[in-house]
């Protein structure tokens, strides 16, 4: 319900915009678009089909172009950049922060990159090259080298005078960093502390050295986790020698957290989080085909199990009617266990020390659910087919398949992770393969053993 | 891979802790636990089975108790509170910020709430009551009434003197709020601006009235979206008359974003994000039973479709072997479309203006995939069963079911939302019901029409 508010608002903007576009009056479109923040414009562009997207993109204020490019997925970004002249691109990106520029630069045409580098002064060019030298999704790529540093051997008054002289501070500066002569990170001073302490106070006395610095090689995911565990607004980034290299701010962390959530939601269905809602049909098809082909292979595996029991089904067709129930219920029960395990693994809550206890708990839950649902399912089958043996077989098969589902739900994500893959993305397909295969096998196998004389 | 780092770290802590607990040496456990932040302690407690959880909880520094309670899910929290004396609870929560206290208060036993209220001074009690009067998941519940306000008709120097007199500022204060005599919100002053401008500067000159205030009734989700769209660190909350009521800070927004992601991931499997990894078996069973029962009902629906074609299957058992492939592939293809739509709806990118275009795109993607996968599937079936008719029927049935999957993938989430439910939670089960039913119906129906003479 909560979502409805925003949806309605954006949908209204979309409708207004779409009406204005249809009528060809671009003046109102331009005015409408430029009341929005760059993130909102990005969102809007993603919701437009390619033709309208180009038109609206052309109407965005040039000064917002760079920020808007930062706020769209890779696939949409590619299209927007293709719509721009080299000069426009250079103008759009040259005022961006170094970390944001680093984010974009690899999507730019080679000649444009040269232009951009040429337009920068030497210091900024070196900073950009430094940031680009760190791997994607590492703290080094997230950090902004633009930090305000002070020394310990000074006073509040001197720092205030320095700040007034310096003028504007980098966005989201909540602390100044204190460094040694060799630029090693020593601690931080809250802006608040500068404001609430007497002018003669020694900076030393205000130094907060409690917050650990982030190592430049730390993963973006770990950085996000530490920010949210500790309620940080910004954090210093250092190299192996504790030399201060830059700072990471919460706004970038919020973007990471959102991207991770999208990555998981779309990744579980075999899609990329950069997928454009309006991808060209051919491209969308090819991308989905990979996933569907894997699924086709696993479906054949399950079908080949059913194939082993053709003779049994031939004698009792009711088995064909009922077998999808056993397989499907296993898949659903396993997916529940999987969802809990994936979260536990992501939060580091599941490990060697408690995996056996978790397995034991899930086995008991599966057994209880299996017995209860088996009884219900057996009764319905008895009423439907008037075959006591069949109703017993399906009750037992369901219980067994829920047990397999619990085992697979706990163990598959742990194994996927052990092999170095993201359990949120790859586990579902393995799990349902297990529950399909075992569901068909136990149901048809028991029926062959017990009902065929 | 990125995740592995954190996992290893927490897993190591867990192993150390678990060894120490096993050996009964509680001294090392206490030392280990109290090096962690409250959020990390909360995470650790969630990963422990109930017995060990109680022991470790007893070792947490009393001053961290309140913060730890804020960082665990409802179900775990309930258990932890049950382990505490009323006095301990009062001591743990009385120093919390008002918004955090409001978060906890409904989980406390009635007698303890009275004690807590009694321990507060009148002003704070009234503030708490005010915050509690707003609905859960609204801006009113997220805000902290503790704000620093100034008037327009003053200078930087006077404000600095006032701040020094006042001493410490509320956490994450990055702006002071400027209000009228009647406490109406007029704008904000960045702490940065106070530091970088001359002491004689008029506050008026530094006033930033660009950032719109948040309405106290706005939903938590909308608040989170605006924070991330605009890179805010904090934002003022006002009532209908523009009276300043409090402020919301980014740390709470980060928690909301994380909770939303968990809510979606677990909700899609019919679970609650507050589910405890180590829920008592009985409770876990009951909760999952609801979801599995709904699934059982839909599975029967699909089975009853198969039941209509018993005669056909009886004549050609290969149909029973192959029918799960058609149904399952539809489910997978539909889930991909659904994942894209759910994201688009959540971001407000999908609405009346583009739904037809999206449907048309997805229909074309489905048709292309259907023809290609149908050809592959048909060829394999021909090689397996040497039955040209059967291989044609399955190729056509797969293509049709992928079309149904595309329609359901686009329309189901839109309809679920139209009826006021969260499309991320309820859509999957409807979608797979459609793809199962239509998969069985088209495959067995076509076989009956074309292969049965």
mmCIF file with all atom_site columns, N, CA and C in Angstrom, chain A residues 113-164:
data_model
loop_
_atom_site.group_PDB
_atom_site.id
_atom_site.type_symbol
_atom_site.label_atom_id
_atom_site.label_alt_id
_atom_site.label_comp_id
_atom_site.label_asym_id
_atom_site.label_entity_id
_atom_site.label_seq_id
_atom_site.pdbx_PDB_ins_code
_atom_site.Cartn_x
_atom_site.Cartn_y
_atom_site.Cartn_z
_atom_site.occupancy
_atom_site.B_iso_or_equiv
_atom_site.pdbx_formal_charge
_atom_site.auth_seq_id
_atom_site.auth_comp_id
_atom_site.auth_asym_id
_atom_site.auth_atom_id
_atom_site.pdbx_PDB_model_num
ATOM 1   N N  . UNK A 1 113 ? 37.094 9.427  -23.876 1.00 0.00 ? 113 UNK A N  1
ATOM 2   C CA . UNK A 1 113 ? 37.890 9.309  -22.655 1.00 0.00 ? 113 UNK A CA 1
ATOM 3   C C  . UNK A 1 113 ? 39.140 10.180 -22.771 1.00 0.00 ? 113 UNK A C  1
ATOM 4   N N  . UNK A 1 114 ? 39.804 10.117 -23.925 1.00 0.00 ? 114 UNK A N  1
ATOM 5   C CA . UNK A 1 114 ? 40.991 10.949 -24.122 1.00 0.00 ? 114 UNK A CA 1
ATOM 6   C C  . UNK A 1 114 ? 40.663 12.426 -23.943 1.00 0.00 ? 114 UNK A C  1
ATOM 7   N N  . UNK A 1 115 ? 39.538 12.856 -24.565 1.00 0.00 ? 115 UNK A N  1
ATOM 8   C CA . UNK A 1 115 ? 39.090 14.245 -24.442 1.00 0.00 ? 115 UNK A CA 1
ATOM 9   C C  . UNK A 1 115 ? 38.894 14.629 -22.978 1.00 0.00 ? 115 UNK A C  1
ATOM 10  N N  . UNK A 1 116 ? 38.201 13.733 -22.239 1.00 0.00 ? 116 UNK A N  1
ATOM 11  C CA . UNK A 1 116 ? 37.907 14.018 -20.839 1.00 0.00 ? 116 UNK A CA 1
ATOM 12  C C  . UNK A 1 116 ? 39.208 14.161 -20.058 1.00 0.00 ? 116 UNK A C  1
ATOM 13  N N  . UNK A 1 117 ? 40.133 13.224 -20.293 1.00 0.00 ? 117 UNK A N  1
ATOM 14  C CA . UNK A 1 117 ? 41.404 13.278 -19.568 1.00 0.00 ? 117 UNK A CA 1
ATOM 15  C C  . UNK A 1 117 ? 42.146 14.569 -19.892 1.00 0.00 ? 117 UNK A C  1
ATOM 16  N N  . UNK A 1 118 ? 42.091 14.972 -21.157 1.00 0.00 ? 118 UNK A N  1
ATOM 17  C CA . UNK A 1 118 ? 42.772 16.198 -21.550 1.00 0.00 ? 118 UNK A CA 1
ATOM 18  C C  . UNK A 1 118 ? 42.171 17.428 -20.865 1.00 0.00 ? 118 UNK A C  1
ATOM 19  N N  . UNK A 1 119 ? 40.834 17.387 -20.662 1.00 0.00 ? 119 UNK A N  1
ATOM 20  C CA . UNK A 1 119 ? 40.162 18.558 -20.081 1.00 0.00 ? 119 UNK A CA 1
ATOM 21  C C  . UNK A 1 119 ? 40.432 18.692 -18.576 1.00 0.00 ? 119 UNK A C  1
ATOM 22  N N  . UNK A 1 120 ? 41.027 17.655 -17.965 1.00 0.00 ? 120 UNK A N  1
ATOM 23  C CA . UNK A 1 120 ? 41.244 17.694 -16.514 1.00 0.00 ? 120 UNK A CA 1
ATOM 24  C C  . UNK A 1 120 ? 42.630 18.246 -16.204 1.00 0.00 ? 120 UNK A C  1
ATOM 25  N N  . UNK A 1 121 ? 42.781 18.841 -14.999 1.00 0.00 ? 121 UNK A N  1
ATOM 26  C CA . UNK A 1 121 ? 44.127 19.248 -14.632 1.00 0.00 ? 121 UNK A CA 1
ATOM 27  C C  . UNK A 1 121 ? 44.903 18.017 -14.154 1.00 0.00 ? 121 UNK A C  1
ATOM 28  N N  . UNK A 1 122 ? 46.206 18.178 -14.023 1.00 0.00 ? 122 UNK A N  1
ATOM 29  C CA . UNK A 1 122 ? 47.058 17.023 -13.783 1.00 0.00 ? 122 UNK A CA 1
ATOM 30  C C  . UNK A 1 122 ? 46.694 16.303 -12.485 1.00 0.00 ? 122 UNK A C  1
ATOM 31  N N  . UNK A 1 123 ? 46.420 17.073 -11.436 1.00 0.00 ? 123 UNK A N  1
ATOM 32  C CA . UNK A 1 123 ? 46.125 16.466 -10.139 1.00 0.00 ? 123 UNK A CA 1
ATOM 33  C C  . UNK A 1 123 ? 44.895 15.550 -10.242 1.00 0.00 ? 123 UNK A C  1
ATOM 34  N N  . UNK A 1 124 ? 43.831 16.094 -10.861 1.00 0.00 ? 124 UNK A N  1
ATOM 35  C CA . UNK A 1 124 ? 42.607 15.310 -10.971 1.00 0.00 ? 124 UNK A CA 1
ATOM 36  C C  . UNK A 1 124 ? 42.788 14.097 -11.859 1.00 0.00 ? 124 UNK A C  1
ATOM 37  N N  . UNK A 1 125 ? 43.601 14.261 -12.920 1.00 0.00 ? 125 UNK A N  1
ATOM 38  C CA . UNK A 1 125 ? 43.840 13.131 -13.821 1.00 0.00 ? 125 UNK A CA 1
ATOM 39  C C  . UNK A 1 125 ? 44.540 12.003 -13.060 1.00 0.00 ? 125 UNK A C  1
ATOM 40  N N  . UNK A 1 126 ? 45.524 12.379 -12.243 1.00 0.00 ? 126 UNK A N  1
ATOM 41  C CA . UNK A 1 126 ? 46.235 11.362 -11.463 1.00 0.00 ? 126 UNK A CA 1
ATOM 42  C C  . UNK A 1 126 ? 45.298 10.689 -10.455 1.00 0.00 ? 126 UNK A C  1
ATOM 43  N N  . UNK A 1 127 ? 44.415 11.506 -9.865  1.00 0.00 ? 127 UNK A N  1
ATOM 44  C CA . UNK A 1 127 ? 43.451 10.939 -8.911  1.00 0.00 ? 127 UNK A CA 1
ATOM 45  C C  . UNK A 1 127 ? 42.544 9.935  -9.590  1.00 0.00 ? 127 UNK A C  1
ATOM 46  N N  . UNK A 1 128 ? 42.071 10.322 -10.782 1.00 0.00 ? 128 UNK A N  1
ATOM 47  C CA . UNK A 1 128 ? 41.175 9.433  -11.516 1.00 0.00 ? 128 UNK A CA 1
ATOM 48  C C  . UNK A 1 128 ? 41.892 8.133  -11.850 1.00 0.00 ? 128 UNK A C  1
ATOM 49  N N  . UNK A 1 129 ? 43.135 8.253  -12.317 1.00 0.00 ? 129 UNK A N  1
ATOM 50  C CA . UNK A 1 129 ? 43.883 7.044  -12.664 1.00 0.00 ? 129 UNK A CA 1
ATOM 51  C C  . UNK A 1 129 ? 44.084 6.159  -11.442 1.00 0.00 ? 129 UNK A C  1
ATOM 52  N N  . UNK A 1 130 ? 44.310 6.811  -10.286 1.00 0.00 ? 130 UNK A N  1
ATOM 53  C CA . UNK A 1 130 ? 44.472 6.029  -9.064  1.00 0.00 ? 130 UNK A CA 1
ATOM 54  C C  . UNK A 1 130 ? 43.193 5.257  -8.745  1.00 0.00 ? 130 UNK A C  1
ATOM 55  N N  . UNK A 1 131 ? 42.050 5.968  -8.766  1.00 0.00 ? 131 UNK A N  1
ATOM 56  C CA . UNK A 1 131 ? 40.774 5.315  -8.450  1.00 0.00 ? 131 UNK A CA 1
ATOM 57  C C  . UNK A 1 131 ? 40.510 4.166  -9.424  1.00 0.00 ? 131 UNK A C  1
ATOM 58  N N  . UNK A 1 132 ? 40.821 4.399  -10.703 1.00 0.00 ? 132 UNK A N  1
ATOM 59  C CA . UNK A 1 132 ? 40.571 3.361  -11.713 1.00 0.00 ? 132 UNK A CA 1
ATOM 60  C C  . UNK A 1 132 ? 41.492 2.159  -11.562 1.00 0.00 ? 132 UNK A C  1
ATOM 61  N N  . UNK A 1 133 ? 42.585 2.320  -10.820 1.00 0.00 ? 133 UNK A N  1
ATOM 62  C CA . UNK A 1 133 ? 43.517 1.209  -10.669 1.00 0.00 ? 133 UNK A CA 1
ATOM 63  C C  . UNK A 1 133 ? 42.995 0.162  -9.674  1.00 0.00 ? 133 UNK A C  1
ATOM 64  N N  . UNK A 1 134 ? 41.931 0.490  -8.929  1.00 0.00 ? 134 UNK A N  1
ATOM 65  C CA . UNK A 1 134 ? 41.373 -0.496 -7.990  1.00 0.00 ? 134 UNK A CA 1
ATOM 66  C C  . UNK A 1 134 ? 40.274 -1.292 -8.673  1.00 0.00 ? 134 UNK A C  1
ATOM 67  N N  . UNK A 1 135 ? 40.087 -2.540 -8.227  1.00 0.00 ? 135 UNK A N  1
ATOM 68  C CA . UNK A 1 135 ? 39.062 -3.367 -8.879  1.00 0.00 ? 135 UNK A CA 1
ATOM 69  C C  . UNK A 1 135 ? 37.655 -2.816 -8.651  1.00 0.00 ? 135 UNK A C  1
ATOM 70  N N  . UNK A 1 136 ? 36.768 -3.047 -9.619  1.00 0.00 ? 136 UNK A N  1
ATOM 71  C CA . UNK A 1 136 ? 35.370 -2.666 -9.453  1.00 0.00 ? 136 UNK A CA 1
ATOM 72  C C  . UNK A 1 136 ? 34.830 -3.328 -8.185  1.00 0.00 ? 136 UNK A C  1
ATOM 73  N N  . UNK A 1 137 ? 33.831 -2.693 -7.593  1.00 0.00 ? 137 UNK A N  1
ATOM 74  C CA . UNK A 1 137 ? 33.240 -3.232 -6.370  1.00 0.00 ? 137 UNK A CA 1
ATOM 75  C C  . UNK A 1 137 ? 34.227 -3.328 -5.218  1.00 0.00 ? 137 UNK A C  1
ATOM 76  N N  . UNK A 1 138 ? 35.239 -2.471 -5.219  1.00 0.00 ? 138 UNK A N  1
ATOM 77  C CA . UNK A 1 138 ? 36.123 -2.394 -4.052  1.00 0.00 ? 138 UNK A CA 1
ATOM 78  C C  . UNK A 1 138 ? 36.020 -0.992 -3.470  1.00 0.00 ? 138 UNK A C  1
ATOM 79  N N  . UNK A 1 139 ? 36.476 -0.860 -2.221  1.00 0.00 ? 139 UNK A N  1
ATOM 80  C CA . UNK A 1 139 ? 36.432 0.442  -1.553  1.00 0.00 ? 139 UNK A CA 1
ATOM 81  C C  . UNK A 1 139 ? 37.169 1.500  -2.370  1.00 0.00 ? 139 UNK A C  1
ATOM 82  N N  . UNK A 1 140 ? 38.262 1.091  -3.024  1.00 0.00 ? 140 UNK A N  1
ATOM 83  C CA . UNK A 1 140 ? 39.062 2.033  -3.807  1.00 0.00 ? 140 UNK A CA 1
ATOM 84  C C  . UNK A 1 140 ? 38.259 2.705  -4.909  1.00 0.00 ? 140 UNK A C  1
ATOM 85  N N  . UNK A 1 141 ? 37.300 1.981  -5.479  1.00 0.00 ? 141 UNK A N  1
ATOM 86  C CA . UNK A 1 141 ? 36.492 2.542  -6.551  1.00 0.00 ? 141 UNK A CA 1
ATOM 87  C C  . UNK A 1 141 ? 35.364 3.427  -6.033  1.00 0.00 ? 141 UNK A C  1
ATOM 88  N N  . UNK A 1 142 ? 34.996 3.220  -4.774  1.00 0.00 ? 142 UNK A N  1
ATOM 89  C CA . UNK A 1 142 ? 33.899 3.990  -4.192  1.00 0.00 ? 142 UNK A CA 1
ATOM 90  C C  . UNK A 1 142 ? 34.360 5.308  -3.601  1.00 0.00 ? 142 UNK A C  1
ATOM 91  N N  . UNK A 1 143 ? 35.660 5.371  -3.297  1.00 0.00 ? 143 UNK A N  1
ATOM 92  C CA . UNK A 1 143 ? 36.117 6.524  -2.516  1.00 0.00 ? 143 UNK A CA 1
ATOM 93  C C  . UNK A 1 143 ? 36.282 7.760  -3.383  1.00 0.00 ? 143 UNK A C  1
ATOM 94  N N  . UNK A 1 144 ? 36.137 8.892  -2.729  1.00 0.00 ? 144 UNK A N  1
ATOM 95  C CA . UNK A 1 144 ? 36.420 10.169 -3.362  1.00 0.00 ? 144 UNK A CA 1
ATOM 96  C C  . UNK A 1 144 ? 37.725 10.682 -2.743  1.00 0.00 ? 144 UNK A C  1
ATOM 97  N N  . UNK A 1 145 ? 38.738 11.000 -3.585  1.00 0.00 ? 145 UNK A N  1
ATOM 98  C CA . UNK A 1 145 ? 40.027 11.423 -3.012  1.00 0.00 ? 145 UNK A CA 1
ATOM 99  C C  . UNK A 1 145 ? 39.976 12.826 -2.402  1.00 0.00 ? 145 UNK A C  1
ATOM 100 N N  . UNK A 1 146 ? 38.845 13.507 -2.597  1.00 0.00 ? 146 UNK A N  1
ATOM 101 C CA . UNK A 1 146 ? 38.748 14.893 -2.143  1.00 0.00 ? 146 UNK A CA 1
ATOM 102 C C  . UNK A 1 146 ? 38.388 14.942 -0.651  1.00 0.00 ? 146 UNK A C  1
ATOM 103 N N  . UNK A 1 147 ? 39.392 15.071 0.219   1.00 0.00 ? 147 UNK A N  1
ATOM 104 C CA . UNK A 1 147 ? 39.150 15.106 1.667   1.00 0.00 ? 147 UNK A CA 1
ATOM 105 C C  . UNK A 1 147 ? 39.809 16.320 2.296   1.00 0.00 ? 147 UNK A C  1
ATOM 106 N N  . UNK A 1 148 ? 39.230 16.739 3.418   1.00 0.00 ? 148 UNK A N  1
ATOM 107 C CA . UNK A 1 148 ? 39.814 17.867 4.147   1.00 0.00 ? 148 UNK A CA 1
ATOM 108 C C  . UNK A 1 148 ? 40.599 17.319 5.322   1.00 0.00 ? 148 UNK A C  1
ATOM 109 N N  . UNK A 1 149 ? 41.890 17.599 5.364   1.00 0.00 ? 149 UNK A N  1
ATOM 110 C CA . UNK A 1 149 ? 42.722 17.060 6.441   1.00 0.00 ? 149 UNK A CA 1
ATOM 111 C C  . UNK A 1 149 ? 43.299 18.182 7.290   1.00 0.00 ? 149 UNK A C  1
ATOM 112 N N  . UNK A 1 150 ? 43.535 17.867 8.552   1.00 0.00 ? 150 UNK A N  1
ATOM 113 C CA . UNK A 1 150 ? 44.208 18.815 9.455   1.00 0.00 ? 150 UNK A CA 1
ATOM 114 C C  . UNK A 1 150 ? 45.265 18.047 10.237  1.00 0.00 ? 150 UNK A C  1
ATOM 115 N N  . UNK A 1 151 ? 46.140 18.806 10.931  1.00 0.00 ? 151 UNK A N  1
ATOM 116 C CA . UNK A 1 151 ? 47.163 18.194 11.771  1.00 0.00 ? 151 UNK A CA 1
ATOM 117 C C  . UNK A 1 151 ? 46.722 18.202 13.222  1.00 0.00 ? 151 UNK A C  1
ATOM 118 N N  . UNK A 1 152 ? 47.383 17.410 14.051  1.00 0.00 ? 152 UNK A N  1
ATOM 119 C CA . UNK A 1 152 ? 47.003 17.377 15.473  1.00 0.00 ? 152 UNK A CA 1
ATOM 120 C C  . UNK A 1 152 ? 47.423 18.625 16.228  1.00 0.00 ? 152 UNK A C  1
ATOM 121 N N  . UNK A 1 153 ? 48.590 19.186 15.866  1.00 0.00 ? 153 UNK A N  1
ATOM 122 C CA . UNK A 1 153 ? 49.185 20.248 16.685  1.00 0.00 ? 153 UNK A CA 1
ATOM 123 C C  . UNK A 1 153 ? 48.594 21.612 16.347  1.00 0.00 ? 153 UNK A C  1
ATOM 124 N N  . UNK A 1 154 ? 47.267 21.705 16.429  1.00 0.00 ? 154 UNK A N  1
ATOM 125 C CA . UNK A 1 154 ? 46.638 22.974 16.103  1.00 0.00 ? 154 UNK A CA 1
ATOM 126 C C  . UNK A 1 154 ? 45.430 23.170 17.025  1.00 0.00 ? 154 UNK A C  1
ATOM 127 N N  . UNK A 1 155 ? 44.708 24.268 16.841  1.00 0.00 ? 155 UNK A N  1
ATOM 128 C CA . UNK A 1 155 ? 43.570 24.554 17.722  1.00 0.00 ? 155 UNK A CA 1
ATOM 129 C C  . UNK A 1 155 ? 42.300 24.716 16.893  1.00 0.00 ? 155 UNK A C  1
ATOM 130 N N  . UNK A 1 156 ? 41.164 24.707 17.575  1.00 0.00 ? 156 UNK A N  1
ATOM 131 C CA . UNK A 1 156 ? 39.876 24.894 16.919  1.00 0.00 ? 156 UNK A CA 1
ATOM 132 C C  . UNK A 1 156 ? 39.878 26.208 16.145  1.00 0.00 ? 156 UNK A C  1
ATOM 133 N N  . UNK A 1 157 ? 40.407 27.231 16.772  1.00 0.00 ? 157 UNK A N  1
ATOM 134 C CA . UNK A 1 157 ? 40.401 28.542 16.143  1.00 0.00 ? 157 UNK A CA 1
ATOM 135 C C  . UNK A 1 157 ? 41.150 28.530 14.809  1.00 0.00 ? 157 UNK A C  1
ATOM 136 N N  . UNK A 1 158 ? 42.324 27.900 14.797  1.00 0.00 ? 158 UNK A N  1
ATOM 137 C CA . UNK A 1 158 ? 43.116 27.855 13.563  1.00 0.00 ? 158 UNK A CA 1
ATOM 138 C C  . UNK A 1 158 ? 42.394 27.053 12.481  1.00 0.00 ? 158 UNK A C  1
ATOM 139 N N  . UNK A 1 159 ? 41.779 25.966 12.889  1.00 0.00 ? 159 UNK A N  1
ATOM 140 C CA . UNK A 1 159 ? 41.047 25.147 11.924  1.00 0.00 ? 159 UNK A CA 1
ATOM 141 C C  . UNK A 1 159 ? 39.883 25.935 11.339  1.00 0.00 ? 159 UNK A C  1
ATOM 142 N N  . UNK A 1 160 ? 39.155 26.654 12.208  1.00 0.00 ? 160 UNK A N  1
ATOM 143 C CA . UNK A 1 160 ? 38.020 27.446 11.718  1.00 0.00 ? 160 UNK A CA 1
ATOM 144 C C  . UNK A 1 160 ? 38.506 28.488 10.714  1.00 0.00 ? 160 UNK A C  1
ATOM 145 N N  . UNK A 1 161 ? 39.637 29.105 11.022  1.00 0.00 ? 161 UNK A N  1
ATOM 146 C CA . UNK A 1 161 ? 40.158 30.119 10.095  1.00 0.00 ? 161 UNK A CA 1
ATOM 147 C C  . UNK A 1 161 ? 40.543 29.480 8.761   1.00 0.00 ? 161 UNK A C  1
ATOM 148 N N  . UNK A 1 162 ? 41.161 28.297 8.862   1.00 0.00 ? 162 UNK A N  1
ATOM 149 C CA . UNK A 1 162 ? 41.539 27.573 7.645   1.00 0.00 ? 162 UNK A CA 1
ATOM 150 C C  . UNK A 1 162 ? 40.297 27.241 6.810   1.00 0.00 ? 162 UNK A C  1
ATOM 151 N N  . UNK A 1 163 ? 39.235 26.792 7.472   1.00 0.00 ? 163 UNK A N  1
ATOM 152 C CA . UNK A 1 163 ? 38.021 26.422 6.746   1.00 0.00 ? 163 UNK A CA 1
ATOM 153 C C  . UNK A 1 163 ? 37.385 27.630 6.068   1.00 0.00 ? 163 UNK A C  1
ATOM 154 N N  . UNK A 1 164 ? 37.374 28.773 6.775   1.00 0.00 ? 164 UNK A N  1
ATOM 155 C CA . UNK A 1 164 ? 36.788 29.981 6.181   1.00 0.00 ? 164 UNK A CA 1
ATOM 156 C C  . UNK A 1 164 ? 37.568 30.402 4.939   1.00 0.00 ? 164 UNK A C  1
#
